[in-house]
């Protein structure tokens, strides 16, 4: 006997390995920026609705004569729809990873509306709630600001310091 078994004789000599990739929807859904945008939109919508319901229940006057407040509401609605459209387009264009910036802009206006509603309820509540939330707000905006404006600025500073720190070549004639 040569050591060949029946199972070895029935095995094909060449094997085909199929390489599978995750679906576009799975790639889209596992994007951390999309998950962050969805959660923050739900949180801001819930907090804004809760503030409005509190104002209605306690009969707190709702003064909409403030043009800033009306402008924030309009931009919040428009950027919210824009964020939904851009993220749904991102299912097909997986490389477009910078689309979360529109969602962050939507969060800015949602946060401004929330602070204005809290100010209608109580100015102290705005400070007690607004200052800790502003820390989150600044932390959430650092990455988009870096990607959009700060990266080229830092590259310019780096190039400037490279030029300053270069060895200076002087030609001396004797």
XYZ file of N, CA and C in Angstrom:
522
model
N 0.834 -1.183 0.000
C 0.000 0.000 0.000
C 0.869 1.233 0.000
N 0.430 2.197 -0.719
C 1.221 3.413 -0.874
C 0.752 4.539 0.034
N -0.253 4.351 0.820
C -0.721 5.398 1.730
C -1.847 6.227 1.139
N -2.418 5.854 0.022
C -3.515 6.596 -0.588
C -4.827 6.044 -0.066
N -5.688 6.924 0.381
C -6.988 6.491 0.885
C -8.057 6.762 -0.145
N -9.218 6.215 0.110
C -10.342 6.402 -0.813
C -10.770 7.861 -0.851
N -10.720 8.548 0.295
C -11.120 9.955 0.348
C -10.169 10.819 -0.474
N -8.878 10.469 -0.478
C -7.920 11.237 -1.271
C -8.160 11.044 -2.752
N -8.587 9.895 -3.155
C -8.804 9.632 -4.566
C -10.029 10.360 -5.093
N -10.992 10.651 -4.249
C -12.207 11.325 -4.717
C -12.098 12.842 -4.660
N -11.080 13.391 -4.066
C -10.918 14.840 -3.970
C -10.501 15.399 -5.329
N -11.070 16.485 -5.746
C -10.629 17.093 -7.005
C -9.228 17.670 -6.847
N -8.537 17.747 -7.950
C -7.153 18.214 -7.897
C -7.072 19.738 -7.833
N -8.031 20.460 -8.361
C -8.002 21.931 -8.282
C -9.250 22.399 -7.535
N -9.056 23.348 -6.675
C -10.180 23.879 -5.909
C -10.374 25.346 -6.256
N -11.599 25.757 -6.285
C -11.945 27.151 -6.556
C -12.400 27.789 -5.249
N -11.766 28.872 -4.904
C -12.118 29.579 -3.681
C -12.869 30.847 -4.078
N -14.071 30.967 -3.588
C -14.859 32.166 -3.849
C -14.569 33.191 -2.777
N -14.211 34.364 -3.239
C -13.926 35.432 -2.295
C -15.157 36.314 -2.199
N -15.683 36.475 -1.009
C -16.893 37.267 -0.839
C -16.560 38.564 -0.130
N -17.238 39.610 -0.505
C -17.099 40.915 0.103
C -18.397 41.241 0.824
N -18.328 42.038 1.874
C -19.574 42.404 2.531
C -20.436 43.253 1.604
N -21.721 43.190 1.791
C -22.627 43.950 0.923
C -22.423 45.440 1.142
N -22.872 46.233 0.174
C -22.754 47.678 0.289
C -23.554 48.193 1.476
N -24.707 47.578 1.721
C -25.528 48.016 2.842
C -24.822 47.747 4.170
N -24.149 46.589 4.283
C -23.439 46.282 5.530
C -22.272 47.245 5.716
N -21.555 47.552 4.659
C -20.456 48.507 4.752
C -20.972 49.876 5.162
N -22.113 50.255 4.615
C -22.708 51.548 4.921
C -23.185 51.587 6.363
N -23.829 50.527 6.806
C -24.430 50.517 8.129
C -23.390 50.438 9.238
N -22.220 49.879 8.975
C -21.180 49.779 9.993
C -20.312 51.030 10.064
N -20.629 52.038 9.289
C -19.894 53.296 9.331
C -20.176 53.992 10.666
N -19.131 54.301 11.410
C -19.288 54.899 12.733
C -19.874 56.303 12.659
N -19.557 57.048 11.606
C -20.118 58.396 11.483
C -21.618 58.347 11.248
N -22.077 57.371 10.480
C -23.519 57.217 10.278
C -24.202 56.855 11.588
N -23.627 55.936 12.332
C -24.215 55.552 13.608
C -24.271 56.744 14.559
N -23.201 57.533 14.595
C -23.175 58.727 15.441
C -24.255 59.715 15.005
N -24.376 59.946 13.698
C -25.389 60.877 13.202
C -26.792 60.423 13.560
N -27.074 59.146 13.395
C -28.410 58.647 13.719
C -28.720 58.812 15.205
N -27.787 58.433 16.047
C -28.025 58.532 17.484
C -28.180 59.990 17.914
N -27.320 60.859 17.421
C -27.408 62.264 17.814
C -28.687 62.913 17.286
N -29.100 62.556 16.080
C -30.362 63.105 15.566
C -31.527 62.669 16.439
N -31.562 61.396 16.820
C -32.642 60.928 17.696
C -32.604 61.629 19.049
N -31.426 61.785 19.619
C -31.317 62.446 20.924
C -31.770 63.893 20.833
N -31.318 64.616 19.804
C -31.702 66.022 19.680
C -33.196 66.171 19.401
N -33.754 65.312 18.580
C -35.189 65.393 18.300
C -35.985 65.103 19.567
N -35.579 64.085 20.328
C -36.291 63.755 21.568
C -36.187 64.905 22.567
N -35.006 65.489 22.731
C -34.854 66.597 23.672
C -35.639 67.831 23.228
N -35.638 68.134 21.931
C -36.405 69.281 21.440
C -37.901 69.068 21.624
N -38.390 67.885 21.329
C -39.819 67.597 21.508
C -40.180 67.631 22.994
N -39.309 67.097 23.844
C -39.581 67.136 25.284
C -39.631 68.572 25.799
N -38.748 69.435 25.306
C -38.765 70.838 25.726
C -40.041 71.529 25.244
N -40.465 71.240 24.034
C -41.704 71.843 23.515
C -42.910 71.350 24.312
N -42.959 70.068 24.607
C -44.070 69.535 25.394
C -44.072 70.107 26.814
N -42.912 70.303 27.399
C -42.823 70.922 28.718
C -43.362 72.347 28.667
N -43.009 73.068 27.623
C -43.494 74.442 27.478
C -45.008 74.467 27.301
N -45.553 73.546 26.539
C -47.008 73.481 26.340
C -47.711 73.116 27.641
N -47.176 72.140 28.369
C -47.813 71.654 29.587
C -47.828 72.723 30.684
N -46.741 73.464 30.822
C -46.633 74.484 31.862
C -47.010 75.874 31.376
N -47.549 75.952 30.163
C -48.032 77.203 29.577
C -46.971 78.303 29.591
N -45.791 77.942 29.188
C -44.689 78.904 29.051
C -44.830 79.543 27.680
N -44.782 80.884 27.611
C -44.971 81.531 26.302
C -43.857 81.169 25.324
N -44.264 80.923 24.128
C -43.345 80.538 23.057
C -43.233 81.722 22.111
N -42.188 82.510 22.275
C -42.019 83.713 21.459
C -41.199 83.366 20.231
N -41.833 83.410 19.095
C -41.131 83.086 17.849
C -40.752 84.338 17.072
N -40.745 85.483 17.744
C -40.373 86.708 17.056
C -38.865 86.807 16.841
N -38.119 85.901 17.438
C -36.673 85.892 17.310
C -36.294 85.347 15.922
N -35.697 86.184 15.090
C -35.326 85.778 13.724
C -34.237 84.713 13.745
N -33.348 84.777 14.722
C -32.282 83.772 14.846
C -32.877 82.391 15.084
N -33.880 82.330 15.938
C -34.517 81.062 16.262
C -35.225 80.490 15.035
N -35.942 81.333 14.304
C -36.638 80.874 13.100
C -35.646 80.408 12.040
N -34.539 81.112 11.899
C -33.514 80.728 10.933
C -32.885 79.379 11.308
N -32.664 79.154 12.600
C -32.121 77.867 13.044
C -33.089 76.734 12.750
N -34.379 76.975 12.932
C -35.374 75.930 12.648
C -35.365 75.592 11.162
N -35.319 76.596 10.314
C -35.318 76.361 8.866
C -34.058 75.599 8.453
N -32.891 76.036 8.932
C -31.650 75.350 8.581
C -31.590 73.942 9.161
N -32.189 73.742 10.334
C -32.220 72.411 10.946
C -33.027 71.447 10.081
N -34.163 71.893 9.600
C -35.001 71.038 8.749
C -34.301 70.751 7.425
N -33.749 71.782 6.800
C -33.084 71.611 5.507
C -31.848 70.720 5.634
N -31.029 70.971 6.652
C -29.820 70.150 6.798
C -30.170 68.734 7.237
N -31.270 68.553 7.956
C -31.709 67.204 8.309
C -32.097 66.403 7.082
N -32.868 67.029 6.177
C -33.199 66.352 4.920
C -31.956 66.117 4.072
N -31.070 67.104 4.043
C -29.826 66.945 3.287
C -28.972 65.818 3.827
N -28.916 65.685 5.140
C -28.151 64.603 5.752
C -28.732 63.243 5.375
N -30.059 63.134 5.401
C -30.698 61.860 5.017
C -30.410 61.531 3.549
N -30.492 62.531 2.673
C -30.227 62.289 1.249
C -28.777 61.888 1.008
N -27.873 62.569 1.659
C -26.453 62.284 1.449
C -26.089 60.910 1.985
N -26.627 60.534 3.141
C -26.312 59.215 3.683
C -26.935 58.108 2.845
N -28.114 58.354 2.279
C -28.687 57.324 1.411
C -27.901 57.224 0.109
N -27.328 58.318 -0.365
C -26.474 58.275 -1.549
C -25.169 57.551 -1.238
N -24.744 57.620 0.020
C -23.483 56.993 0.415
C -23.554 55.471 0.401
N -24.740 54.899 0.260
C -24.833 53.442 0.128
C -24.105 52.996 -1.134
N -24.245 53.755 -2.203
C -23.661 53.382 -3.486
C -22.252 53.920 -3.669
N -21.927 55.015 -3.029
C -20.592 55.599 -3.140
C -19.900 55.404 -1.793
N -19.283 54.267 -1.631
C -18.694 53.906 -0.343
C -17.485 54.788 -0.036
N -16.800 55.281 -1.054
C -15.593 56.072 -0.841
C -15.894 57.460 -0.295
N -17.135 57.898 -0.348
C -17.490 59.247 0.091
C -17.677 59.259 1.607
N -16.577 59.241 2.323
C -16.643 59.135 3.774
C -16.810 60.492 4.445
N -16.669 61.597 3.733
C -16.797 62.916 4.333
C -18.229 63.430 4.350
N -19.181 62.580 4.102
C -20.569 63.024 4.032
C -21.169 63.282 5.402
N -20.484 62.899 6.438
C -21.019 63.095 7.774
C -21.002 64.557 8.193
N -20.308 65.397 7.474
C -20.200 66.804 7.852
C -21.558 67.488 7.776
N -22.399 67.108 6.825
C -23.739 67.685 6.736
C -24.544 67.300 7.976
N -24.376 66.079 8.461
C -25.040 65.677 9.694
C -24.563 66.481 10.891
N -23.278 66.787 10.933
C -22.759 67.594 12.044
C -23.303 69.016 11.975
N -23.478 69.539 10.770
C -24.094 70.865 10.621
C -25.534 70.826 11.126
N -26.231 69.743 10.832
C -27.592 69.552 11.334
C -27.591 69.533 12.863
N -26.601 68.919 13.473
C -26.523 68.871 14.935
C -26.290 70.261 15.516
N -25.533 71.094 14.822
C -25.301 72.461 15.294
C -26.628 73.198 15.425
N -27.448 73.120 14.386
C -28.727 73.833 14.420
C -29.697 73.197 15.410
N -29.695 71.885 15.528
C -30.544 71.229 16.522
C -30.157 71.612 17.939
N -28.864 71.724 18.187
C -28.379 72.132 19.503
C -28.738 73.592 19.786
N -28.648 74.449 18.772
C -29.024 75.854 18.954
C -30.517 75.985 19.264
N -31.345 75.186 18.596
C -32.781 75.208 18.872
C -33.046 74.735 20.297
N -32.355 73.677 20.710
C -32.538 73.161 22.061
C -32.158 74.207 23.105
N -31.035 74.884 22.911
C -30.634 75.911 23.867
C -31.634 77.058 23.900
N -32.187 77.430 22.757
C -33.187 78.497 22.730
C -34.466 78.059 23.453
N -34.897 76.820 23.255
C -36.074 76.317 23.961
C -35.830 76.270 25.465
N -34.636 75.851 25.861
C -34.308 75.837 27.283
C -34.260 77.247 27.855
N -33.845 78.201 27.049
C -33.832 79.600 27.499
C -35.255 80.117 27.691
N -36.187 79.676 26.843
C -37.590 80.046 27.038
C -38.097 79.509 28.370
N -37.658 78.308 28.738
C -38.093 77.698 29.999
C -37.433 78.402 31.177
N -36.104 78.496 31.163
C -35.371 79.142 32.251
C -33.954 79.466 31.777
N -33.510 80.712 31.968
C -32.119 81.038 31.594
C -31.089 80.227 32.379
N -31.390 79.918 33.639
C -30.456 79.108 34.424
C -30.349 77.694 33.877
N -31.476 77.152 33.441
C -31.466 75.808 32.862
C -30.600 75.768 31.609
N -30.635 76.850 30.853
C -29.787 76.929 29.664
C -28.316 76.863 30.048
N -27.932 77.564 31.101
C -26.534 77.513 31.530
C -26.173 76.156 32.116
N -27.038 75.596 32.946
C -26.735 74.308 33.572
C -26.652 73.190 32.550
N -27.489 73.256 31.550
C -27.488 72.221 30.520
C -26.544 72.573 29.383
N -26.456 73.844 29.069
C -25.699 74.288 27.896
C -24.201 74.176 28.026
N -23.674 74.458 29.200
C -22.215 74.419 29.361
C -21.670 72.993 29.236
N -22.235 71.997 29.942
C -21.717 70.628 29.722
C -21.940 70.128 28.296
N -23.079 70.482 27.707
C -23.330 70.041 26.331
C -22.415 70.752 25.339
N -22.000 71.958 25.676
C -21.078 72.665 24.789
C -19.731 71.956 24.730
N -19.336 71.326 25.824
C -18.085 70.563 25.804
C -18.192 69.390 24.840
N -19.333 68.688 24.887
C -19.556 67.607 23.918
C -19.576 68.178 22.505
N -20.225 69.313 22.375
C -20.393 69.951 21.083
C -19.030 70.295 20.469
N -18.149 70.861 21.260
C -16.814 71.191 20.754
C -16.022 69.936 20.409
N -16.147 68.914 21.236
C -15.428 67.667 20.957
C -15.938 67.015 19.672
N -17.222 67.117 19.408
C -17.787 66.502 18.203
C -17.408 67.264 16.945
N -17.066 68.535 17.080
C -16.744 69.338 15.898
C -15.254 69.399 15.586
N -14.427 68.872 16.447
C -12.985 68.969 16.202
C -12.579 68.200 14.947
N -13.084 66.983 14.780
C -12.678 66.189 13.617
C -13.145 66.806 12.296
N -14.424 67.224 12.148
C -14.796 67.852 10.871
C -14.033 69.138 10.602
N -13.784 69.919 11.659
C -13.011 71.138 11.449
C -11.598 70.808 11.002
N -11.018 69.768 11.579
C -9.674 69.378 11.187
C -9.648 68.928 9.734
N -10.636 68.120 9.343
C -10.649 67.609 7.971
C -10.863 68.730 6.956
N -11.710 69.702 7.305
C -12.044 70.745 6.341
C -11.010 71.868 6.305
N -10.700 72.453 7.471
C -9.912 73.675 7.465
C -8.573 73.557 8.162
N -8.480 72.794 9.198
C -7.262 72.806 9.993
C -6.127 72.000 9.386
N -6.431 70.949 8.644
C -5.358 70.144 8.053
C -4.501 70.963 7.088
N -5.103 71.722 6.146
C -4.245 72.548 5.290
C -3.490 73.618 6.078
N -4.115 74.151 7.117
C -3.447 75.165 7.932
C -2.238 74.564 8.653
N -2.402 73.375 9.201
C -1.277 72.724 9.877
C -0.174 72.354 8.896
N -0.542 71.974 7.684
C 0.479 71.668 6.680
C 1.272 72.921 6.323
N 0.588 74.072 6.240
C 1.299 75.320 5.963
C 2.260 75.661 7.094
N 1.818 75.479 8.348
C 2.705 75.728 9.483
C 3.900 74.779 9.469
N 3.661 73.520 9.162
C 4.745 72.534 9.115
C 5.754 72.910 8.030
N 5.251 73.308 6.858
C 6.163 73.704 5.781
C 6.964 74.949 6.164
N 6.303 75.868 6.864
C 6.992 77.079 7.303
C 8.110 76.733 8.287
N 7.827 75.846 9.236
C 8.854 75.462 10.196
C 9.947 74.644 9.552
N 9.628 73.851 8.550
C 10.681 73.129 7.833
C 11.624 74.113 7.156
N 11.061 75.174 6.582
C 11.886 76.187 5.929
C 12.744 76.926 6.953
N 12.164 77.249 8.101
C 12.900 77.981 9.127
C 14.011 77.117 9.721
N 13.759 75.822 9.891
C 14.736 74.942 10.517
C 15.764 74.356 9.554
N 15.669 74.686 8.279
C 16.669 74.198 7.324
C 18.027 74.817 7.615
N 19.049 74.068 7.262
C 20.380 74.631 7.375
C 20.548 75.686 6.308
N 21.073 76.775 6.727
C 21.300 77.867 5.780
C 22.684 77.702 5.140
N 22.702 77.751 3.858
C 23.961 77.617 3.120
C 24.429 79.031 2.782
N 25.630 79.329 3.222
C 26.207 80.653 2.939
C 27.454 80.463 2.089
N 27.543 81.302 1.133
C 28.726 81.287 0.268
C 29.644 82.406 0.722
N 30.837 82.022 1.085
C 31.822 83.003 1.550
C 32.946 83.063 0.529
N 33.200 84.239 0.065
C 34.331 84.395 -0.875
C 35.499 84.991 -0.102
N 36.657 84.398 -0.308
C 37.856 84.838 0.418
C 38.777 85.554 -0.541
